[in-house]
Coordinates of N, CA and C in Angstrom, one line a residue:
X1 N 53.0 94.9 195.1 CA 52.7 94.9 193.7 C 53.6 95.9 192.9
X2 N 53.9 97.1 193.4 CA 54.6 98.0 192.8 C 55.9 97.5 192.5
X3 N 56.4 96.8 193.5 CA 57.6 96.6 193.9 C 57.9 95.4 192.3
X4 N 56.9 94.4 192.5 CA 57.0 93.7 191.2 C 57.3 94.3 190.1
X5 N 56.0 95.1 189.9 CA 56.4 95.9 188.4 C 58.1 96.5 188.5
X6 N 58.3 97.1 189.3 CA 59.7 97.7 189.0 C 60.6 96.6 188.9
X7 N 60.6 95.8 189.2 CA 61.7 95.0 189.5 C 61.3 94.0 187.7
X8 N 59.8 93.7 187.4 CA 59.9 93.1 186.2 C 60.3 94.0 185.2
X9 N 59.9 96.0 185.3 CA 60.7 96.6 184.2 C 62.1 96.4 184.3
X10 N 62.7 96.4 185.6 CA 64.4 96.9 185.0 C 64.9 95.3 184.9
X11 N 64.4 94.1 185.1 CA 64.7 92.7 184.2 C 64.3 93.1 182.7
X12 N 63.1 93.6 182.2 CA 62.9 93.5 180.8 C 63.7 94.8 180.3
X13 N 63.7 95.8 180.8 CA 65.1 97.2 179.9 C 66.0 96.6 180.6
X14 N 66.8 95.5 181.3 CA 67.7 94.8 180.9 C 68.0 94.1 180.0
X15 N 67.4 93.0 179.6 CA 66.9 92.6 179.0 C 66.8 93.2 177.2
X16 N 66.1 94.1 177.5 CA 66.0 94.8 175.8 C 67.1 95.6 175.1
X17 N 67.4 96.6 176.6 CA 68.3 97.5 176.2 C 69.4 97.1 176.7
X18 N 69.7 95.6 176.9 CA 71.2 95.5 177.2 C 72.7 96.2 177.0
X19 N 72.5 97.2 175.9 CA 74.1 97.7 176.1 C 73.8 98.9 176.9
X20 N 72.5 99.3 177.2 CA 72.5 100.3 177.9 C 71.8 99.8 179.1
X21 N 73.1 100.5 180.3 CA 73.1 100.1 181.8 C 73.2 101.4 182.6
X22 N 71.8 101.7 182.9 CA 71.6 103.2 183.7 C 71.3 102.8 184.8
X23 N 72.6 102.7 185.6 CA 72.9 101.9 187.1 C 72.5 102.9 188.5
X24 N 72.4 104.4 187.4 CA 71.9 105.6 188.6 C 70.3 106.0 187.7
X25 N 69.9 105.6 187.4 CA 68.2 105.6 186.9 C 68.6 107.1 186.9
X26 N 69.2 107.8 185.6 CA 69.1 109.0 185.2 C 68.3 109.0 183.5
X27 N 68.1 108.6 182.7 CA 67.0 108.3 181.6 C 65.8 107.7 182.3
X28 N 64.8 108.3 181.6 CA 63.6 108.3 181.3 C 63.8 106.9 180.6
X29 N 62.2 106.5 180.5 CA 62.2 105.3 179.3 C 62.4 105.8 178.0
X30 N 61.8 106.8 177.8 CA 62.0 107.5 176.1 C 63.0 107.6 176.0
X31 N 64.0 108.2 177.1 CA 65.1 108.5 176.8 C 66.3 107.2 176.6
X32 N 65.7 106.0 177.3 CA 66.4 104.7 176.7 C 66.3 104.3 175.6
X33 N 64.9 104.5 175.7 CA 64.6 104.2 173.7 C 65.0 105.1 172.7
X34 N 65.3 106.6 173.0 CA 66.2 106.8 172.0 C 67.7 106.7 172.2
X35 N 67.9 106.3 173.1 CA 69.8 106.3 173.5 C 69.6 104.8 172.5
X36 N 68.6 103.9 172.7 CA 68.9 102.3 172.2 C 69.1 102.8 170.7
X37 N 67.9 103.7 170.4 CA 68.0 103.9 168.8 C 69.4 104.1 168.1
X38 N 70.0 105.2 169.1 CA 71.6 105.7 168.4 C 72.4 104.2 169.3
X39 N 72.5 103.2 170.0 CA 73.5 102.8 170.3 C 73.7 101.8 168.9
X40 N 72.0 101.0 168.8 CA 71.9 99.9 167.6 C 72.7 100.4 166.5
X41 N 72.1 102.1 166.1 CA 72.5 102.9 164.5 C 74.0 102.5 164.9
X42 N 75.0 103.1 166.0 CA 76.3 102.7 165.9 C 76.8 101.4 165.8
X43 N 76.1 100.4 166.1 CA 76.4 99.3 166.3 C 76.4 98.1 165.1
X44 N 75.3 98.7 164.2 CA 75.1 98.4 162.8 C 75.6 99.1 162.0
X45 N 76.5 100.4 161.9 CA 77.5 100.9 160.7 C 78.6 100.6 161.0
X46 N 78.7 100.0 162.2 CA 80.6 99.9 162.9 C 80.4 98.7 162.5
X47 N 79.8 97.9 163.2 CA 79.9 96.2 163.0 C 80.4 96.4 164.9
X48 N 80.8 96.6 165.8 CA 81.5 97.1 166.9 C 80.6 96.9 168.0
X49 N 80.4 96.8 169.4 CA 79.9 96.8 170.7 C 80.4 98.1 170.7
X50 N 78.7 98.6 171.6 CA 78.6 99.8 172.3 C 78.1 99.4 173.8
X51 N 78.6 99.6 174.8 CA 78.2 100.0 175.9 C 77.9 101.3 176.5
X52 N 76.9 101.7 177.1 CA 76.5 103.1 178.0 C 76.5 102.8 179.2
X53 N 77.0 103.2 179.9 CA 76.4 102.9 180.9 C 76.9 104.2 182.2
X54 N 75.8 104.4 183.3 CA 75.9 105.4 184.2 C 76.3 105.1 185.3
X55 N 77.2 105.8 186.1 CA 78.0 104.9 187.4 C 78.3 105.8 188.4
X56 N 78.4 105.5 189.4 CA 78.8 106.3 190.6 C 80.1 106.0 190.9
X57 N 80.7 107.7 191.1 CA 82.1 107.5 191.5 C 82.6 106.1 191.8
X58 N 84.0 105.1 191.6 CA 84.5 104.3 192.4 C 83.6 102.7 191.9
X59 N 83.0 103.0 191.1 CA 81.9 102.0 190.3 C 83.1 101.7 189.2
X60 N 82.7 100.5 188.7 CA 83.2 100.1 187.0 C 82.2 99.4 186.3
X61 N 82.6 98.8 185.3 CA 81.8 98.2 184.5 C 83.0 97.3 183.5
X62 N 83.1 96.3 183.6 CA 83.5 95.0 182.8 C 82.6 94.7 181.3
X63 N 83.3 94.8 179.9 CA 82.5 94.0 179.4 C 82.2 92.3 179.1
X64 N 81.4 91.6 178.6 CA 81.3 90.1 178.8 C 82.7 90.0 177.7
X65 N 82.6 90.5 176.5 CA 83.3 90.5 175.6 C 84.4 91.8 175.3
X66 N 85.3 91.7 174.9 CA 86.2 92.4 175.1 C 86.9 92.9 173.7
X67 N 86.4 92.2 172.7 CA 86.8 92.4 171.4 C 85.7 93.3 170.4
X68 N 86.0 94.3 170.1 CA 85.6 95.1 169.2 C 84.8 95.8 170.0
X69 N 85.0 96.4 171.2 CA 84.0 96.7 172.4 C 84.8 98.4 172.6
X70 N 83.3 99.3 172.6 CA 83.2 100.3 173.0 C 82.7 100.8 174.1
X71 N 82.8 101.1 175.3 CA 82.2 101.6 176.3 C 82.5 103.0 176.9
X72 N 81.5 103.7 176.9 CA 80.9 104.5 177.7 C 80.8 105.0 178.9
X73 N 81.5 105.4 180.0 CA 80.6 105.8 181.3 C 80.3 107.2 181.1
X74 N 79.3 107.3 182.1 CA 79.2 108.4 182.6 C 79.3 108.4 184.4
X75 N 80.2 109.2 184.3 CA 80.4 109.1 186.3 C 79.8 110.1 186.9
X76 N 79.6 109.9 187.9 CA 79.3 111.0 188.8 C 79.8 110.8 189.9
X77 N 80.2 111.9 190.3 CA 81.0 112.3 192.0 C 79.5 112.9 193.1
X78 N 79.4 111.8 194.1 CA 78.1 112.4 194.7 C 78.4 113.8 195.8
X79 N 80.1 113.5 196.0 CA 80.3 114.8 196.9 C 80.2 116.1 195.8
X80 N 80.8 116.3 194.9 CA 80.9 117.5 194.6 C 80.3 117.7 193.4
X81 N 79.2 116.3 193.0 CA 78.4 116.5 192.0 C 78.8 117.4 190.4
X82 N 79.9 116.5 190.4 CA 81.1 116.7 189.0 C 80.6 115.3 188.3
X83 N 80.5 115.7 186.6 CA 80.0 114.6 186.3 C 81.3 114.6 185.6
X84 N 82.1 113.2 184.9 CA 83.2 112.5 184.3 C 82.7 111.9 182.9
X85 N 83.0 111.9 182.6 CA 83.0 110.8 180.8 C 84.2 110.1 180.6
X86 N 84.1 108.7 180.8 CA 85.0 107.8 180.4 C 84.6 107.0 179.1
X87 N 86.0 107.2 178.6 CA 85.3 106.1 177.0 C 87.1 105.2 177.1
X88 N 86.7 104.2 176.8 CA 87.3 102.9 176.7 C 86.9 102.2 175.6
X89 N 88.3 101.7 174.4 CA 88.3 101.3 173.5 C 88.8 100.2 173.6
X90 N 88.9 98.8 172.7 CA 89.5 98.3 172.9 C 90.4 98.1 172.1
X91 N 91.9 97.3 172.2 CA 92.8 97.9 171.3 C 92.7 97.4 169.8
X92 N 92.3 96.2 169.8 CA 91.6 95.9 168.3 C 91.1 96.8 167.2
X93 N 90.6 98.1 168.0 CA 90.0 99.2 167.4 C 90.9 99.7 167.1
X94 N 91.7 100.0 167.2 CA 93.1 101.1 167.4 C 92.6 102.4 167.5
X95 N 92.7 102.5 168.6 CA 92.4 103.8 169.5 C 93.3 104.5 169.0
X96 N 94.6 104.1 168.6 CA 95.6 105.7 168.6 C 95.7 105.8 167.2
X97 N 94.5 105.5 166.3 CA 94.4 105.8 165.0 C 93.3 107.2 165.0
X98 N 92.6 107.1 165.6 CA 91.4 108.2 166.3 C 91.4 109.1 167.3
X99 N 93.1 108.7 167.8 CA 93.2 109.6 169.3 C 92.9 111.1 169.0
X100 N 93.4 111.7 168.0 CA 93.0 113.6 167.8 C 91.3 113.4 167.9
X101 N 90.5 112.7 166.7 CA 89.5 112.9 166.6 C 88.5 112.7 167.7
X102 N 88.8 111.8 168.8 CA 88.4 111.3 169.8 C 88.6 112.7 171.2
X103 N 89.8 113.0 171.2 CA 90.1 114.2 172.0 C 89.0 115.2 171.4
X104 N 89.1 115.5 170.3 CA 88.6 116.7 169.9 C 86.5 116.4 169.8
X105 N 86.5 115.2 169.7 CA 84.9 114.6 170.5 C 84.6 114.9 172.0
X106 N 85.4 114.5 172.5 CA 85.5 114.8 173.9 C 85.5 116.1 174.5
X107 N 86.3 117.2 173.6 CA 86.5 118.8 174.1 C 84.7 119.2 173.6
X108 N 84.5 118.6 172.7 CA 82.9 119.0 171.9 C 81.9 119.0 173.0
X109 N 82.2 117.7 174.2 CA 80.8 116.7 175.0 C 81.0 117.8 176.0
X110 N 82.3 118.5 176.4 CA 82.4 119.2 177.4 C 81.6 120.2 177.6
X111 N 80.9 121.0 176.5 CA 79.8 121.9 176.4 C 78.6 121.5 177.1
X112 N 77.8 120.0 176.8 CA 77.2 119.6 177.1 C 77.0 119.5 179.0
X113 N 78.6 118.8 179.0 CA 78.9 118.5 180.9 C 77.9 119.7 181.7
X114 N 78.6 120.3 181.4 CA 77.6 121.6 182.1 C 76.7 121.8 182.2
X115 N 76.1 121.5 181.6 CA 74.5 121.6 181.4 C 73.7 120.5 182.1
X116 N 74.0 119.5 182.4 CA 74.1 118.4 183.1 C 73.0 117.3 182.3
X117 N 72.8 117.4 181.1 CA 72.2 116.2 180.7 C 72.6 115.4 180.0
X118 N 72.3 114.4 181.0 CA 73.3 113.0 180.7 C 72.8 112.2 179.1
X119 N 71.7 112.7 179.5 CA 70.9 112.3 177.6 C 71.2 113.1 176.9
X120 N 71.8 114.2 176.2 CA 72.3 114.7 175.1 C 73.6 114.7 175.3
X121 N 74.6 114.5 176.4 CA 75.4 114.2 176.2 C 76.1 112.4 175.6
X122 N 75.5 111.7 176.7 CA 75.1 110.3 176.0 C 75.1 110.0 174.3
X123 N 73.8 110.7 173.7 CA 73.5 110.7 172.0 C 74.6 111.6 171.3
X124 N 74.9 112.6 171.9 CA 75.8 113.4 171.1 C 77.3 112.3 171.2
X125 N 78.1 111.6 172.1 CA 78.7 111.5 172.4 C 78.7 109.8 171.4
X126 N 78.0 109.0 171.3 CA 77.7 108.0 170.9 C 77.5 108.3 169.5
X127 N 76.9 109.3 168.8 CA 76.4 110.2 167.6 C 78.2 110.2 166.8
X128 N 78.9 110.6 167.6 CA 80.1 111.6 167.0 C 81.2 110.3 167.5
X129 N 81.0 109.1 167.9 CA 82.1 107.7 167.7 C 81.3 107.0 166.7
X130 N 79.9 107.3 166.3 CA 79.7 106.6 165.1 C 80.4 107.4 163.8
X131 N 80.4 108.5 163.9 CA 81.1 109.0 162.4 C 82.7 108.8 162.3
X132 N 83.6 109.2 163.6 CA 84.7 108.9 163.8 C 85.4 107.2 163.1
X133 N 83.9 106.2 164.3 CA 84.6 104.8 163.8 C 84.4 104.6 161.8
X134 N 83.6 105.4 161.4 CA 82.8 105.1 160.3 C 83.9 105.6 159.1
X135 N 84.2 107.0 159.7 CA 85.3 107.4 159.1 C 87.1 107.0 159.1
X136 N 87.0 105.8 160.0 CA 88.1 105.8 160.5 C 88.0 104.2 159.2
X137 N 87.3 103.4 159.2 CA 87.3 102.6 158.7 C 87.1 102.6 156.9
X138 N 86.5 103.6 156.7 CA 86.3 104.1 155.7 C 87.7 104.3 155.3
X139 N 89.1 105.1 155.9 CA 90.0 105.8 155.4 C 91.3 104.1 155.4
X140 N 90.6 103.6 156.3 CA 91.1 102.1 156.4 C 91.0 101.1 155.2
X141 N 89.9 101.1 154.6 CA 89.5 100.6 153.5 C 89.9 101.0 152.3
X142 N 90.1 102.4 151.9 CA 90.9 103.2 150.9 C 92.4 102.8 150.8
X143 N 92.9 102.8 152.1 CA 94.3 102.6 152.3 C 94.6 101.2 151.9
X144 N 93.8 100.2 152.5 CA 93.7 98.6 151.6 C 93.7 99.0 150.1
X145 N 92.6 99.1 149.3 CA 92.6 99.4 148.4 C 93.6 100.0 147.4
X146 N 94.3 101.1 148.0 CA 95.8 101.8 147.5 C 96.5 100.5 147.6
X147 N 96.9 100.2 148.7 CA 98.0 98.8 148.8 C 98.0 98.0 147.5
X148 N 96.5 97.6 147.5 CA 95.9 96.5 146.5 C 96.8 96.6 145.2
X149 N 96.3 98.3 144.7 CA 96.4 99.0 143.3 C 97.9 99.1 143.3
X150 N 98.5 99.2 144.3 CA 100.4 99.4 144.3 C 100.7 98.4 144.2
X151 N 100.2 97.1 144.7 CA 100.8 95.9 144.3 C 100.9 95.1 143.1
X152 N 99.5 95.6 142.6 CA 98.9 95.4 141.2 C 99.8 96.3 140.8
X153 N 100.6 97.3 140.6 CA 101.3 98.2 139.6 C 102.8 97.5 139.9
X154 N 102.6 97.1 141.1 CA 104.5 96.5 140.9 C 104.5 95.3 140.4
X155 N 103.5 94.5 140.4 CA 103.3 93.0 139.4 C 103.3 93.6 138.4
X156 N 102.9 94.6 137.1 CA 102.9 94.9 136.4 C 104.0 95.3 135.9
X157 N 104.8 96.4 136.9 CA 105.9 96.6 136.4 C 107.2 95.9 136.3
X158 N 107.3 95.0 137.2 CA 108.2 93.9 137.4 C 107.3 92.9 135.8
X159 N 106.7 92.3 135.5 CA 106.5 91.8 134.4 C 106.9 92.4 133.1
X160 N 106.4 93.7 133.4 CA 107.2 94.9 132.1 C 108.8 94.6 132.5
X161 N 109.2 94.8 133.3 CA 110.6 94.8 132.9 C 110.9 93.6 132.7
X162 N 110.9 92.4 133.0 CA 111.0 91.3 133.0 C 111.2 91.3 131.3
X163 N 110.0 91.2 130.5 CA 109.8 91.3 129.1 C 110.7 92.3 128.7
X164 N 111.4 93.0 128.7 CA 112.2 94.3 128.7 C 114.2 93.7 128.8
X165 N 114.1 92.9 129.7 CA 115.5 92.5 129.9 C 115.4 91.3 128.6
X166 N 114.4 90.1 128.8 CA 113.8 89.4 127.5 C 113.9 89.6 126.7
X167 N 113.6 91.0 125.9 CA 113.7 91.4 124.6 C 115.1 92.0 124.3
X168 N 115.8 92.6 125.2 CA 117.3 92.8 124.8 C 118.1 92.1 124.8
X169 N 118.3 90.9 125.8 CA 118.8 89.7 125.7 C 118.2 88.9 124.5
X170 N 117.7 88.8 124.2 CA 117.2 88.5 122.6 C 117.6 89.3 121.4
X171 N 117.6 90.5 121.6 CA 118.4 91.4 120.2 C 120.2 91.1 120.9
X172 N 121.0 90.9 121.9 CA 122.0 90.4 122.1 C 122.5 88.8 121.3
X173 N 121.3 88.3 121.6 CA 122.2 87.5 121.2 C 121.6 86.8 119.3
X174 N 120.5 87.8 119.0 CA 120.8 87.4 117.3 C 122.2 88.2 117.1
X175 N 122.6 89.5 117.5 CA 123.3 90.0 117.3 C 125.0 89.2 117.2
X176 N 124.8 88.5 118.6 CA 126.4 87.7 118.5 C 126.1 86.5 117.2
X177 N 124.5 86.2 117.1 CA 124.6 85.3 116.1 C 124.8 85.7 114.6
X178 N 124.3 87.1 114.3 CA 124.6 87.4 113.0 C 126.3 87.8 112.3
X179 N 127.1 88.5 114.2 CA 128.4 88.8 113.8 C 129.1 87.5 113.5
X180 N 128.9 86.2 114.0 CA 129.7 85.1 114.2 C 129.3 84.1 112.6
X181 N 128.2 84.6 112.3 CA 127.8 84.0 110.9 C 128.7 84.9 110.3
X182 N 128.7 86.1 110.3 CA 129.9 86.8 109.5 C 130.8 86.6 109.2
X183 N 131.4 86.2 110.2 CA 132.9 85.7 110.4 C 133.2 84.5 109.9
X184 N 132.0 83.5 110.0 CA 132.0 82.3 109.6 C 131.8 82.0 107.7
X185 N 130.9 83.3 107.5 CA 131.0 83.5 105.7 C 132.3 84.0 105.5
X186 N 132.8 85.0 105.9 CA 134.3 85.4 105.2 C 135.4 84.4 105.5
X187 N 135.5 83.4 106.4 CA 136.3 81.9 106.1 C 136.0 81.0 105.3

């Protein structure tokens, strides 16, 4: 009977919490349910796939989809009980648009490492690629926007000059027309 229930929870927190895959049963339920809380919050201001997931040395993790995909590990080494943090982007994302801010997220988690919990480093870690992606897209958007407004200024200016060569090629040539009527009255 026991054996059931366990095996029907980790089908149904498969099932629920699908991006989050605790393959070394280190979270609590609570602690799924708030990792799901921050993975969904990331996942709904990016637009983007988040994967978590916890792994033993020499373990991986594949995602189904591969486009606009974030993942997570957390490793652990069972000999010398060193834990690792792998994050994998995909390149769609452009990783090496975030690489400082990303490094410098990572030098942040290292505090946590030590301390050895995999759930505040998990939230914190997941917490601080939602503001990065958020700000990254945000400065992405602006930069469209400039483009937009530069293009819109060079159609404008190219039309200004355009009317500009127009209007002096037009005082050119009343001009050849009024000297040649000149010439044409004093004969």
């Amino acid at each position: 009977m026991l054996k059931k229930v366990m095996v029907g929870s980790l089908i149904f927190s498969t099932l629920v919490l699908g991006k989050i895959n605790d393959y070394r049963n280190v979270f609590s339920e609570d602690d799924k349910s708030n990792l799901l809380t921050v993975v969904e919050a990331f996942q709904e201001k990016t637009g983007d796939k988040l994967y978590l997931n916890t792994l033993e040395e020499n373990e991986g993790f594949e995602a189904d989809e591969q486009e606009k995909t974030v993942i997570v590990n957390l490793i652990k080494n069972n000999e010398n009980d060193v834990l690792k943090v792998q994050l994998k982007i995909s390149q769609d994302l452009n990783p090496e648009d975030m690489a400082s801010d990303l490094s410098l997220l990572l030098t942040n988690v290292e505090e946590y490492v030590g301390e050895k919990n995999e759930t505040l480093i998990a939230t914190n870690l997941v917490e601080g690629l939602q503001e990065i992606f958020v700000a990254t897209s945000d400065s992405q958007e602006n930069s469209k926007d400039l483009e937009q407004m530069t293009l819109g200024t060079k159609v404008f200016l190219g039309i200004l000059l355009t009317f500009l060569v127009l209007s002096i090629r037009i005082i050119q040539v009343k001009r050849k027309k009024r000297k040649y009527k000149l010439k044409s009255d004093r004969y």
